[in-house]
């Protein structure tokens, strides 16, 4: 297992449509490059303190995203998200209600932007073992999944912003945009 380099904004792969994963290759036993990639993505996400990561962010054009979040004192308002791997994920339903959330991104490390997205989505995907799964996501998980699946479509959160005045460096966001001393900027997702 190893930590991979993060593709930052400007790397062309972040603007490509990611290729679907061959599920037979994913489930093959033995020396399996796809399983190795997933393990490396887990290491990379944890090393970079991300809440999620998509394969294009480690310069691989494949439809794989991971999410994981553990509640901590710095950011207590969100529920935990257990480590989950989504292969070939698709949003099959989006709720009508929307909510705005400050997003960051490992590929735009120090920027934070206010993005409005549906509050609920249904995601169909496959596990890393190749089993089909259907996830009804709400709130924070719905935000993270939409953000990560956007990476597979060649999009970053900036493309989803409707008001670029709501974009800030994390440090300035911290200084000028939070009421309470204890408020922390969102972690990079
Ligand atoms: Zn991102």
Short mmCIF file of C-alpha atoms and ligand atoms in Angstrom, two decimals:
data_model
loop_
_atom_site.label_atom_id
_atom_site.label_comp_id
_atom_site.label_asym_id
_atom_site.label_seq_id
_atom_site.Cartn_x
_atom_site.Cartn_y
_atom_site.Cartn_z
CA UNK A 1 0.00 0.00 0.00
CA UNK A 2 1.24 3.44 -0.72
CA UNK A 3 0.26 7.06 -0.87
CA UNK A 4 -0.24 8.35 -4.42
CA UNK A 5 0.28 11.83 -5.81
CA UNK A 6 -2.83 13.99 -6.04
CA UNK A 7 -3.73 15.42 -9.44
CA UNK A 8 -4.39 19.11 -8.88
CA UNK A 9 -6.60 21.42 -10.92
CA UNK A 10 -4.96 21.91 -14.29
CA UNK A 11 -4.11 18.21 -14.70
CA UNK A 12 -6.11 17.23 -17.80
CA UNK A 13 -7.36 13.97 -16.25
CA UNK A 14 -9.58 15.96 -13.89
CA UNK A 15 -11.53 17.14 -16.95
CA UNK A 16 -11.98 13.73 -18.57
CA UNK A 17 -14.90 11.33 -18.28
CA UNK A 18 -13.55 8.39 -16.28
CA UNK A 19 -13.72 4.92 -17.81
CA UNK A 20 -15.97 2.21 -16.33
CA UNK A 21 -14.26 -0.52 -14.33
CA UNK A 22 -14.32 -4.04 -15.76
CA UNK A 23 -16.12 -5.93 -12.98
CA UNK A 24 -14.62 -9.29 -13.92
CA UNK A 25 -11.12 -7.85 -13.58
CA UNK A 26 -12.16 -6.25 -10.27
CA UNK A 27 -13.27 -9.59 -8.80
CA UNK A 28 -10.36 -11.64 -10.17
CA UNK A 29 -8.25 -13.32 -7.52
CA UNK A 30 -4.49 -13.11 -7.32
CA UNK A 31 -2.37 -10.12 -8.16
CA UNK A 32 -5.07 -7.60 -8.85
CA UNK A 33 -4.11 -4.11 -9.98
CA UNK A 34 -7.57 -2.69 -9.33
CA UNK A 35 -7.66 -3.92 -5.73
CA UNK A 36 -4.16 -2.53 -5.25
CA UNK A 37 -5.30 0.82 -6.63
CA UNK A 38 -8.26 0.86 -4.21
CA UNK A 39 -5.93 0.13 -1.26
CA UNK A 40 -3.61 2.91 -2.40
CA UNK A 41 -6.55 5.31 -2.76
CA UNK A 42 -7.59 4.51 0.85
CA UNK A 43 -4.05 5.28 2.04
CA UNK A 44 -3.96 8.48 0.02
CA UNK A 45 -7.36 9.72 1.24
CA UNK A 46 -6.36 9.10 4.87
CA UNK A 47 -2.92 10.65 4.46
CA UNK A 48 -4.42 13.79 2.90
CA UNK A 49 -7.27 14.01 5.44
CA UNK A 50 -9.88 13.77 2.73
CA UNK A 51 -13.48 12.70 3.30
CA UNK A 52 -13.55 11.18 -0.16
CA UNK A 53 -11.39 10.59 -3.18
CA UNK A 54 -12.03 9.68 -6.81
CA UNK A 55 -9.62 7.73 -9.06
CA UNK A 56 -9.02 10.68 -11.43
CA UNK A 57 -7.60 12.53 -8.42
CA UNK A 58 -4.77 10.00 -8.37
CA UNK A 59 -4.45 10.34 -12.15
CA UNK A 60 -6.34 7.14 -13.02
CA UNK A 61 -9.22 7.37 -15.45
CA UNK A 62 -11.48 4.86 -13.71
CA UNK A 63 -14.93 5.07 -12.15
CA UNK A 64 -13.95 4.42 -8.53
CA UNK A 65 -14.69 6.65 -5.55
CA UNK A 66 -14.20 6.15 -1.82
CA UNK A 67 -15.73 7.94 1.12
CA UNK A 68 -14.91 7.83 4.81
CA UNK A 69 -15.47 10.26 7.64
CA UNK A 70 -14.93 9.93 11.35
CA UNK A 71 -16.50 12.47 13.60
CA UNK A 72 -14.04 14.55 15.57
CA UNK A 73 -14.08 17.53 17.87
CA UNK A 74 -13.11 19.91 15.11
CA UNK A 75 -16.10 19.11 13.00
CA UNK A 76 -18.70 17.49 15.21
CA UNK A 77 -21.87 18.30 13.35
CA UNK A 78 -21.58 15.63 10.68
CA UNK A 79 -22.39 11.96 11.09
CA UNK A 80 -19.72 9.33 10.65
CA UNK A 81 -19.38 7.76 7.23
CA UNK A 82 -17.88 4.26 7.28
CA UNK A 83 -15.25 3.50 4.65
CA UNK A 84 -17.12 2.58 1.48
CA UNK A 85 -15.86 1.90 -2.02
CA UNK A 86 -18.14 2.74 -4.94
CA UNK A 87 -17.25 1.23 -8.30
CA UNK A 88 -19.01 2.51 -11.43
CA UNK A 89 -21.36 4.69 -9.33
CA UNK A 90 -24.35 6.40 -10.86
CA UNK A 91 -26.80 8.84 -9.34
CA UNK A 92 -30.17 7.38 -10.27
CA UNK A 93 -32.36 9.81 -8.32
CA UNK A 94 -31.91 13.32 -6.95
CA UNK A 95 -34.27 14.80 -4.37
CA UNK A 96 -35.99 18.13 -5.04
CA UNK A 97 -34.87 19.81 -1.82
CA UNK A 98 -31.48 21.46 -1.98
CA UNK A 99 -28.97 22.58 0.63
CA UNK A 100 -25.77 24.61 0.53
CA UNK A 101 -22.53 23.32 1.96
CA UNK A 102 -18.98 24.64 2.07
CA UNK A 103 -16.89 22.25 0.03
CA UNK A 104 -13.19 21.73 -0.35
CA UNK A 105 -11.29 19.34 -2.58
CA UNK A 106 -7.94 17.57 -2.44
CA UNK A 107 -7.33 18.78 -6.01
CA UNK A 108 -8.03 22.40 -5.00
CA UNK A 109 -6.52 21.96 -1.60
CA UNK A 110 -6.88 25.34 0.07
CA UNK A 111 -10.05 26.65 -1.54
CA UNK A 112 -13.52 26.50 -0.05
CA UNK A 113 -16.68 27.22 -1.98
CA UNK A 114 -20.38 27.27 -1.19
CA UNK A 115 -22.16 24.74 -3.38
CA UNK A 116 -25.88 24.07 -3.59
CA UNK A 117 -26.87 20.48 -4.33
CA UNK A 118 -29.82 18.14 -3.82
CA UNK A 119 -30.09 17.02 -0.18
CA UNK A 120 -30.83 13.43 -1.07
CA UNK A 121 -29.61 11.16 -3.83
CA UNK A 122 -29.86 7.50 -4.69
CA UNK A 123 -26.59 6.00 -5.88
CA UNK A 124 -26.25 2.65 -7.60
CA UNK A 125 -22.77 1.17 -7.69
CA UNK A 126 -20.74 -1.98 -7.14
CA UNK A 127 -18.65 -2.88 -4.11
CA UNK A 128 -14.96 -3.68 -4.45
CA UNK A 129 -16.02 -7.35 -4.55
CA UNK A 130 -18.23 -6.55 -7.53
CA UNK A 131 -21.55 -6.80 -5.67
CA UNK A 132 -24.30 -4.43 -6.69
CA UNK A 133 -25.37 -1.91 -4.08
CA UNK A 134 -28.00 0.80 -3.85
CA UNK A 135 -27.39 3.61 -1.38
CA UNK A 136 -29.95 6.19 -0.31
CA UNK A 137 -27.80 9.09 0.80
CA UNK A 138 -28.86 12.18 2.74
CA UNK A 139 -27.12 15.22 4.14
CA UNK A 140 -23.34 15.12 4.37
CA UNK A 141 -23.01 11.72 2.66
CA UNK A 142 -25.15 12.98 -0.23
CA UNK A 143 -22.88 16.01 -0.61
CA UNK A 144 -19.70 13.93 -0.55
CA UNK A 145 -21.03 11.38 -3.05
CA UNK A 146 -22.19 14.05 -5.49
CA UNK A 147 -18.82 15.80 -5.20
CA UNK A 148 -16.88 12.58 -5.82
CA UNK A 149 -19.10 11.33 -8.64
CA UNK A 150 -18.65 14.74 -10.30
CA UNK A 151 -14.92 13.92 -10.52
CA UNK A 152 -15.84 10.93 -12.71
CA UNK A 153 -17.67 13.32 -15.05
CA UNK A 154 -14.70 15.68 -15.36
CA UNK A 155 -16.24 18.23 -13.01
CA UNK A 156 -14.99 19.96 -9.88
CA UNK A 157 -17.01 21.83 -7.27
CA UNK A 158 -16.23 25.19 -8.89
CA UNK A 159 -18.38 24.12 -11.85
CA UNK A 160 -21.36 23.65 -9.51
CA UNK A 161 -21.06 27.05 -7.85
CA UNK A 162 -23.64 29.63 -8.85
CA UNK A 163 -22.03 32.54 -7.03
CA UNK A 164 -18.25 32.87 -7.18
CA UNK A 165 -18.29 35.53 -4.49
CA UNK A 166 -18.79 32.53 -2.20
CA UNK A 167 -15.29 31.23 -2.87
CA UNK A 168 -12.45 31.73 -0.40
CA UNK A 169 -9.07 30.47 0.69
CA UNK A 170 -9.48 28.25 3.72
CA UNK A 171 -7.43 30.56 5.93
CA UNK A 172 -9.42 33.67 5.01
CA UNK A 173 -12.67 31.71 5.31
CA UNK A 174 -11.56 30.86 8.82
CA UNK A 175 -10.66 34.44 9.64
CA UNK A 176 -13.56 36.35 8.12
CA UNK A 177 -16.44 34.02 7.46
CA UNK A 178 -16.97 32.16 10.70
CA UNK A 179 -18.81 33.59 13.66
CA UNK A 180 -17.39 31.35 16.30
CA UNK A 181 -13.79 30.83 17.16
CA UNK A 182 -14.36 27.10 17.25
CA UNK A 183 -15.92 26.89 13.81
CA UNK A 184 -13.70 25.05 11.37
CA UNK A 185 -13.69 25.15 7.66
CA UNK A 186 -14.96 21.96 6.04
CA UNK A 187 -12.41 19.34 5.34
CA UNK A 188 -11.39 18.69 1.80
CA UNK A 189 -13.74 16.29 0.14
ZN1 LIG B 1 -12.79 16.79 -4.99
#
